[in-house]
Amino acid sequence: MHKDFKKPEFSREELHAALHANEDEALCLIEDADKWAEFKAKLEAFVKKARKIPVLGGMIDDIICMIELADSYIKKEYSDIPVGTMVSIVAALIYLISPIDLIPDFIPIIGYIDDAAVVLFVLGFGVDKDLDKYRRWKENNRKNALDSFEQILAEELAEVIGDGYLAAVIVSEENIIKLLVAMEQDSELPADCIIKEVNIPVKALAEFEVEAEKDVIGVLDETIVRESIKWLNGMEKRTCLEPDFDDRWDDFVIQENIIKLLVAMEQDSELPADCIIKEVNIPVKALAEFEVEAEKDVIGVLDETIVRESIKWLNGMEKRTCLEPDFDDRWDDFVIQEG
């Protein structure tokens, strides 16, 4: 694990004494979460410095794991480790930032050899196995939490898709997920689709250490195959980067997010009424600021909007918003005039 590190010449007695001197302080830190939080901040500052020190750089991962293990133990998140071993780990961490060393730290490189020796001494007593067990526990927790997150994200995407059927998932360079949504599940290609946009939850994914592009794509791939998401028949269920989608746009006819207003010239017109169609873009970005992105929520906002006093209605009309596919049986009530 640390093959590049040449073990320094310290006796077991010296190293044990160095650890033993810190055991009381270690117990105090383990039993006091506030004191541990202050100490942890100092450790994190030490780690930043230690990365640049050759003799310590090779064991940074173990040092970080020791800090994380202690943190989980003190927060009562993890307990599968003997108390004595936990005390030894914290005692070693205390030694790392202690001003009293076997060799003063102001001596370049050599001054950190005893820090490395203490860490190796602790690992040599089987703590390395405890660290590996903790890593497995942590990774298993991460996978379970990520699985739950993917399920929640799938349900959120399903709300955005609404009554439609997912045809493609595209990730843009602006960290936006573009969902191509068809209104009919059995549409043939080229399929009529609208584009619905959702921001990639970058901060939430970062908490699961999902930051690289390929890892984000992997999470989305796992998300879009969940049962809550309905797909256009025959589509490949995978996420695509926008530059890689260029040769697939011809498979879709993109309909804009448009509100179609059927406007009659006379308030008392009988059906079928002469009307013209006026189109207005749905203010998608503005609505998103109010967390209004799901189709049913957009419809709800429009329903609240069109009953305001400032809007005059053709007499006898039901004042509600309708999705275009649901309007098919009502077109006969109107005679559409050009212009």
PDB file of C-alpha atoms in Angstrom, residues 51-251:
ATOM      1  CA  ARG A  51      -0.606  16.465  -0.064  1.00  0.00           C
ATOM      2  CA  LYS A  52       2.526  18.358  -1.095  1.00  0.00           C
ATOM      3  CA  ILE A  53       4.832  16.472   1.274  1.00  0.00           C
ATOM      4  CA  PRO A  54       6.352  13.408  -0.455  1.00  0.00           C
ATOM      5  CA  VAL A  55       6.694  11.307   2.680  1.00  0.00           C
ATOM      6  CA  LEU A  56       3.009  11.809   3.574  1.00  0.00           C
ATOM      7  CA  GLY A  57       1.476  12.124   0.116  1.00  0.00           C
ATOM      8  CA  GLY A  58       1.406   8.360  -0.402  1.00  0.00           C
ATOM      9  CA  MET A  59      -0.795   7.811   2.631  1.00  0.00           C
ATOM     10  CA  ILE A  60      -3.182  10.756   2.279  1.00  0.00           C
ATOM     11  CA  ASP A  61      -6.072   8.457   1.326  1.00  0.00           C
ATOM     12  CA  ASP A  62      -5.616   6.510   4.577  1.00  0.00           C
ATOM     13  CA  ILE A  63      -5.361   9.706   6.626  1.00  0.00           C
ATOM     14  CA  ILE A  64      -8.543  11.085   5.034  1.00  0.00           C
ATOM     15  CA  CYS A  65     -10.294   7.774   5.647  1.00  0.00           C
ATOM     16  CA  MET A  66      -9.244   7.869   9.302  1.00  0.00           C
ATOM     17  CA  ILE A  67     -10.729  11.362   9.617  1.00  0.00           C
ATOM     18  CA  GLU A  68     -13.975  10.311   7.910  1.00  0.00           C
ATOM     19  CA  LEU A  69     -14.216   7.152  10.032  1.00  0.00           C
ATOM     20  CA  ALA A  70     -13.749   9.146  13.228  1.00  0.00           C
ATOM     21  CA  ASP A  71     -16.324  11.677  12.056  1.00  0.00           C
ATOM     22  CA  SER A  72     -18.911   8.960  11.302  1.00  0.00           C
ATOM     23  CA  TYR A  73     -18.192   7.273  14.652  1.00  0.00           C
ATOM     24  CA  ILE A  74     -18.534  10.481  16.670  1.00  0.00           C
ATOM     25  CA  LYS A  75     -21.767  11.362  14.829  1.00  0.00           C
ATOM     26  CA  LYS A  76     -23.004   7.846  15.738  1.00  0.00           C
ATOM     27  CA  GLU A  77     -23.431   6.960  12.071  1.00  0.00           C
ATOM     28  CA  TYR A  78     -20.944   4.092  12.218  1.00  0.00           C
ATOM     29  CA  SER A  79     -20.090   1.868  15.169  1.00  0.00           C
ATOM     30  CA  ASP A  80     -18.607  -1.336  13.743  1.00  0.00           C
ATOM     31  CA  ILE A  81     -15.183  -0.782  15.301  1.00  0.00           C
ATOM     32  CA  PRO A  82     -13.774  -1.408  18.805  1.00  0.00           C
ATOM     33  CA  VAL A  83     -13.564   1.647  21.052  1.00  0.00           C
ATOM     34  CA  GLY A  84      -9.847   1.049  21.662  1.00  0.00           C
ATOM     35  CA  THR A  85      -9.136   1.058  17.937  1.00  0.00           C
ATOM     36  CA  MET A  86     -11.114   4.271  17.556  1.00  0.00           C
ATOM     37  CA  VAL A  87      -9.072   5.878  20.327  1.00  0.00           C
ATOM     38  CA  SER A  88      -5.837   4.834  18.581  1.00  0.00           C
ATOM     39  CA  ILE A  89      -7.008   6.360  15.299  1.00  0.00           C
ATOM     40  CA  VAL A  90      -7.926   9.684  16.906  1.00  0.00           C
ATOM     41  CA  ALA A  91      -4.680   9.653  18.927  1.00  0.00           C
ATOM     42  CA  ALA A  92      -2.733   9.246  15.676  1.00  0.00           C
ATOM     43  CA  LEU A  93      -4.660  12.136  14.118  1.00  0.00           C
ATOM     44  CA  ILE A  94      -3.862  14.287  17.146  1.00  0.00           C
ATOM     45  CA  TYR A  95      -0.200  13.442  16.702  1.00  0.00           C
ATOM     46  CA  LEU A  96      -0.292  14.541  13.050  1.00  0.00           C
ATOM     47  CA  ILE A  97      -1.032  18.140  13.976  1.00  0.00           C
ATOM     48  CA  SER A  98       0.723  18.172  17.331  1.00  0.00           C
ATOM     49  CA  PRO A  99       3.559  20.704  17.703  1.00  0.00           C
ATOM     50  CA  ILE A 100       5.508  18.104  19.712  1.00  0.00           C
ATOM     51  CA  ASP A 101       7.066  15.557  17.323  1.00  0.00           C
ATOM     52  CA  LEU A 102       9.824  12.988  17.531  1.00  0.00           C
ATOM     53  CA  ILE A 103      11.452  15.099  14.799  1.00  0.00           C
ATOM     54  CA  PRO A 104      10.540  18.815  14.423  1.00  0.00           C
ATOM     55  CA  ASP A 105       8.370  19.493  11.348  1.00  0.00           C
ATOM     56  CA  PHE A 106      10.397  22.561  10.382  1.00  0.00           C
ATOM     57  CA  ILE A 107      13.142  20.216   9.145  1.00  0.00           C
ATOM     58  CA  PRO A 108      12.206  19.789   5.448  1.00  0.00           C
ATOM     59  CA  ILE A 109      10.677  16.378   4.590  1.00  0.00           C
ATOM     60  CA  ILE A 110      12.543  14.591   7.395  1.00  0.00           C
ATOM     61  CA  GLY A 111      10.437  16.499   9.898  1.00  0.00           C
ATOM     62  CA  TYR A 112       7.343  14.621   8.745  1.00  0.00           C
ATOM     63  CA  ILE A 113       8.844  11.137   8.843  1.00  0.00           C
ATOM     64  CA  ASP A 114       7.616  10.544  12.390  1.00  0.00           C
ATOM     65  CA  ASP A 115       4.079  11.564  11.357  1.00  0.00           C
ATOM     66  CA  ALA A 116       4.211   8.921   8.650  1.00  0.00           C
ATOM     67  CA  ALA A 117       5.696   6.412  11.074  1.00  0.00           C
ATOM     68  CA  VAL A 118       2.841   6.904  13.549  1.00  0.00           C
ATOM     69  CA  VAL A 119       0.233   6.402  10.809  1.00  0.00           C
ATOM     70  CA  LEU A 120       1.987   3.233   9.620  1.00  0.00           C
ATOM     71  CA  PHE A 121       2.294   2.038  13.199  1.00  0.00           C
ATOM     72  CA  VAL A 122      -1.469   2.367  13.708  1.00  0.00           C
ATOM     73  CA  LEU A 123      -2.242   0.729  10.353  1.00  0.00           C
ATOM     74  CA  GLY A 124       0.080  -2.125  11.273  1.00  0.00           C
ATOM     75  CA  PHE A 125      -2.145  -3.043  14.214  1.00  0.00           C
ATOM     76  CA  GLY A 126      -4.981  -3.983  11.872  1.00  0.00           C
ATOM     77  CA  VAL A 127      -6.535  -0.536  11.524  1.00  0.00           C
ATOM     78  CA  ASP A 128      -6.015  -0.839   7.761  1.00  0.00           C
ATOM     79  CA  LYS A 129      -8.632  -3.635   7.804  1.00  0.00           C
ATOM     80  CA  ASP A 130     -10.998  -1.408   9.784  1.00  0.00           C
ATOM     81  CA  LEU A 131     -10.496   1.339   7.191  1.00  0.00           C
ATOM     82  CA  ASP A 132     -11.277  -1.076   4.353  1.00  0.00           C
ATOM     83  CA  LYS A 133     -14.423  -2.239   6.160  1.00  0.00           C
ATOM     84  CA  TYR A 134     -15.479   1.376   6.674  1.00  0.00           C
ATOM     85  CA  ARG A 135     -14.840   2.168   2.999  1.00  0.00           C
ATOM     86  CA  ARG A 136     -17.109  -0.729   1.982  1.00  0.00           C
ATOM     87  CA  TRP A 137     -19.795   0.471   4.393  1.00  0.00           C
ATOM     88  CA  LYS A 138     -19.547   4.003   3.090  1.00  0.00           C
ATOM     89  CA  GLU A 139     -19.688   2.917  -0.562  1.00  0.00           C
ATOM     90  CA  ASN A 140     -22.678   0.688   0.140  1.00  0.00           C
ATOM     91  CA  ASN A 141     -24.451   3.609   1.835  1.00  0.00           C
ATOM     92  CA  ARG A 142     -23.585   5.853  -1.098  1.00  0.00           C
ATOM     93  CA  LYS A 143     -25.036   3.367  -3.576  1.00  0.00           C
ATOM     94  CA  ASN A 144     -28.238   2.959  -1.560  1.00  0.00           C
ATOM     95  CA  ALA A 145     -28.659   6.717  -1.172  1.00  0.00           C
ATOM     96  CA  LEU A 146     -27.930   7.258  -4.868  1.00  0.00           C
ATOM     97  CA  ASP A 147     -30.501   4.618  -5.769  1.00  0.00           C
ATOM     98  CA  SER A 148     -33.120   6.491  -3.702  1.00  0.00           C
ATOM     99  CA  PHE A 149     -32.063   9.759  -5.320  1.00  0.00           C
ATOM    100  CA  GLU A 150     -32.451   8.245  -8.798  1.00  0.00           C
ATOM    101  CA  GLN A 151     -35.957   7.077  -7.904  1.00  0.00           C
ATOM    102  CA  ILE A 152     -36.932  10.562  -6.702  1.00  0.00           C
ATOM    103  CA  LEU A 153     -35.389  12.145  -9.808  1.00  0.00           C
ATOM    104  CA  ALA A 154     -37.303   9.672 -12.013  1.00  0.00           C
ATOM    105  CA  GLU A 155     -40.561  10.668 -10.339  1.00  0.00           C
ATOM    106  CA  GLU A 156     -39.748  14.351 -10.862  1.00  0.00           C
ATOM    107  CA  LEU A 157     -38.969  13.742 -14.544  1.00  0.00           C
ATOM    108  CA  ALA A 158     -42.202  11.766 -14.878  1.00  0.00           C
ATOM    109  CA  GLU A 159     -44.094  14.821 -13.603  1.00  0.00           C
ATOM    110  CA  VAL A 160     -42.364  17.017 -16.166  1.00  0.00           C
ATOM    111  CA  ILE A 161     -43.185  14.520 -18.939  1.00  0.00           C
ATOM    112  CA  GLY A 162     -46.792  14.491 -17.773  1.00  0.00           C
ATOM    113  CA  ASP A 163     -49.179  12.639 -20.088  1.00  0.00           C
ATOM    114  CA  GLY A 164     -46.524  12.384 -22.785  1.00  0.00           C
ATOM    115  CA  TYR A 165     -43.968   9.715 -23.645  1.00  0.00           C
ATOM    116  CA  LEU A 166     -40.224  10.178 -23.438  1.00  0.00           C
ATOM    117  CA  ALA A 167     -38.523   9.910 -26.818  1.00  0.00           C
ATOM    118  CA  ALA A 168     -34.968  11.052 -26.040  1.00  0.00           C
ATOM    119  CA  VAL A 169     -32.828  12.479 -23.237  1.00  0.00           C
ATOM    120  CA  ILE A 170     -30.172  15.009 -24.197  1.00  0.00           C
ATOM    121  CA  VAL A 171     -27.616  16.672 -21.916  1.00  0.00           C
ATOM    122  CA  SER A 172     -26.435  20.111 -22.999  1.00  0.00           C
ATOM    123  CA  GLU A 173     -23.186  21.867 -22.112  1.00  0.00           C
ATOM    124  CA  GLU A 174     -25.182  24.202 -19.832  1.00  0.00           C
ATOM    125  CA  ASN A 175     -26.018  21.310 -17.452  1.00  0.00           C
ATOM    126  CA  ILE A 176     -29.553  21.122 -18.783  1.00  0.00           C
ATOM    127  CA  ILE A 177     -31.478  17.927 -19.466  1.00  0.00           C
ATOM    128  CA  LYS A 178     -33.573  18.246 -22.608  1.00  0.00           C
ATOM    129  CA  LEU A 179     -36.470  15.809 -22.660  1.00  0.00           C
ATOM    130  CA  LEU A 180     -38.031  15.126 -26.046  1.00  0.00           C
ATOM    131  CA  VAL A 181     -41.631  14.260 -25.257  1.00  0.00           C
ATOM    132  CA  ALA A 182     -44.108  12.737 -27.715  1.00  0.00           C
ATOM    133  CA  MET A 183     -47.850  12.907 -27.069  1.00  0.00           C
ATOM    134  CA  GLU A 184     -48.600   9.439 -28.464  1.00  0.00           C
ATOM    135  CA  GLN A 185     -46.801   6.263 -27.412  1.00  0.00           C
ATOM    136  CA  ASP A 186     -47.057   4.597 -30.817  1.00  0.00           C
ATOM    137  CA  SER A 187     -45.967   7.584 -32.917  1.00  0.00           C
ATOM    138  CA  GLU A 188     -43.938   6.659 -35.978  1.00  0.00           C
ATOM    139  CA  LEU A 189     -40.741   8.478 -36.824  1.00  0.00           C
ATOM    140  CA  PRO A 190     -40.364  11.341 -37.392  1.00  0.00           C
ATOM    141  CA  ALA A 191     -42.397  11.826 -34.209  1.00  0.00           C
ATOM    142  CA  ASP A 192     -43.977  15.099 -33.134  1.00  0.00           C
ATOM    143  CA  CYS A 193     -42.325  16.129 -29.873  1.00  0.00           C
ATOM    144  CA  ILE A 194     -42.009  19.047 -27.547  1.00  0.00           C
ATOM    145  CA  ILE A 195     -38.807  19.824 -25.640  1.00  0.00           C
ATOM    146  CA  LYS A 196     -38.990  20.137 -21.880  1.00  0.00           C
ATOM    147  CA  GLU A 197     -35.929  21.306 -20.001  1.00  0.00           C
ATOM    148  CA  VAL A 198     -34.795  20.384 -16.489  1.00  0.00           C
ATOM    149  CA  ASN A 199     -31.638  21.547 -14.739  1.00  0.00           C
ATOM    150  CA  ILE A 200     -29.191  18.801 -13.798  1.00  0.00           C
ATOM    151  CA  PRO A 201     -29.117  18.699  -9.960  1.00  0.00           C
ATOM    152  CA  VAL A 202     -25.370  19.345  -9.903  1.00  0.00           C
ATOM    153  CA  LYS A 203     -25.066  20.108  -6.174  1.00  0.00           C
ATOM    154  CA  ALA A 204     -27.128  17.085  -5.158  1.00  0.00           C
ATOM    155  CA  LEU A 205     -25.067  14.794  -7.389  1.00  0.00           C
ATOM    156  CA  ALA A 206     -21.820  16.230  -5.999  1.00  0.00           C
ATOM    157  CA  GLU A 207     -22.877  14.983  -2.559  1.00  0.00           C
ATOM    158  CA  PHE A 208     -22.720  11.469  -4.015  1.00  0.00           C
ATOM    159  CA  GLU A 209     -19.316  12.247  -5.595  1.00  0.00           C
ATOM    160  CA  VAL A 210     -20.965  12.235  -9.021  1.00  0.00           C
ATOM    161  CA  GLU A 211     -19.299  15.088 -10.891  1.00  0.00           C
ATOM    162  CA  ALA A 212     -17.520  13.696 -13.951  1.00  0.00           C
ATOM    163  CA  GLU A 213     -19.590  13.863 -17.143  1.00  0.00           C
ATOM    164  CA  LYS A 214     -19.576  10.089 -17.645  1.00  0.00           C
ATOM    165  CA  ASP A 215     -20.791   9.559 -14.061  1.00  0.00           C
ATOM    166  CA  VAL A 216     -23.631  12.072 -14.496  1.00  0.00           C
ATOM    167  CA  ILE A 217     -24.653  10.288 -17.705  1.00  0.00           C
ATOM    168  CA  GLY A 218     -24.521   6.985 -15.819  1.00  0.00           C
ATOM    169  CA  VAL A 219     -26.901   8.273 -13.133  1.00  0.00           C
ATOM    170  CA  LEU A 220     -29.305   9.603 -15.762  1.00  0.00           C
ATOM    171  CA  ASP A 221     -29.191   6.276 -17.616  1.00  0.00           C
ATOM    172  CA  GLU A 222     -30.166   4.504 -14.400  1.00  0.00           C
ATOM    173  CA  THR A 223     -32.914   7.076 -13.766  1.00  0.00           C
ATOM    174  CA  ILE A 224     -34.700   7.097 -17.122  1.00  0.00           C
ATOM    175  CA  VAL A 225     -35.331   3.348 -17.133  1.00  0.00           C
ATOM    176  CA  ARG A 226     -37.415   3.478 -13.944  1.00  0.00           C
ATOM    177  CA  GLU A 227     -41.019   2.321 -14.173  1.00  0.00           C
ATOM    178  CA  SER A 228     -42.421   5.791 -13.466  1.00  0.00           C
ATOM    179  CA  ILE A 229     -41.151   7.057 -16.843  1.00  0.00           C
ATOM    180  CA  LYS A 230     -43.175   6.160 -19.916  1.00  0.00           C
ATOM    181  CA  TRP A 231     -41.288   5.917 -23.210  1.00  0.00           C
ATOM    182  CA  LEU A 232     -42.234   6.257 -26.853  1.00  0.00           C
ATOM    183  CA  ASN A 233     -42.325   2.723 -28.225  1.00  0.00           C
ATOM    184  CA  GLY A 234     -39.153   1.567 -29.961  1.00  0.00           C
ATOM    185  CA  MET A 235     -36.845   4.207 -28.498  1.00  0.00           C
ATOM    186  CA  GLU A 236     -33.426   3.369 -27.072  1.00  0.00           C
ATOM    187  CA  LYS A 237     -33.515   4.276 -23.398  1.00  0.00           C
ATOM    188  CA  ARG A 238     -30.224   6.078 -22.952  1.00  0.00           C
ATOM    189  CA  THR A 239     -28.871   9.552 -22.311  1.00  0.00           C
ATOM    190  CA  CYS A 240     -27.073  11.364 -25.116  1.00  0.00           C
ATOM    191  CA  LEU A 241     -24.742  14.364 -25.085  1.00  0.00           C
ATOM    192  CA  GLU A 242     -26.076  17.134 -27.317  1.00  0.00           C
ATOM    193  CA  PRO A 243     -23.148  17.094 -29.801  1.00  0.00           C
ATOM    194  CA  ASP A 244     -23.698  13.335 -30.291  1.00  0.00           C
ATOM    195  CA  PHE A 245     -27.386  13.842 -31.071  1.00  0.00           C
ATOM    196  CA  ASP A 246     -26.895  15.773 -34.321  1.00  0.00           C
ATOM    197  CA  ASP A 247     -27.684  12.820 -36.582  1.00  0.00           C
ATOM    198  CA  ARG A 248     -30.887  11.979 -34.670  1.00  0.00           C
ATOM    199  CA  TRP A 249     -32.811  15.267 -34.892  1.00  0.00           C
ATOM    200  CA  ASP A 250     -34.369  14.160 -38.182  1.00  0.00           C
ATOM    201  CA  ASP A 251     -36.269  11.494 -36.226  1.00  0.00           C
TER     202      ASP A 251
END
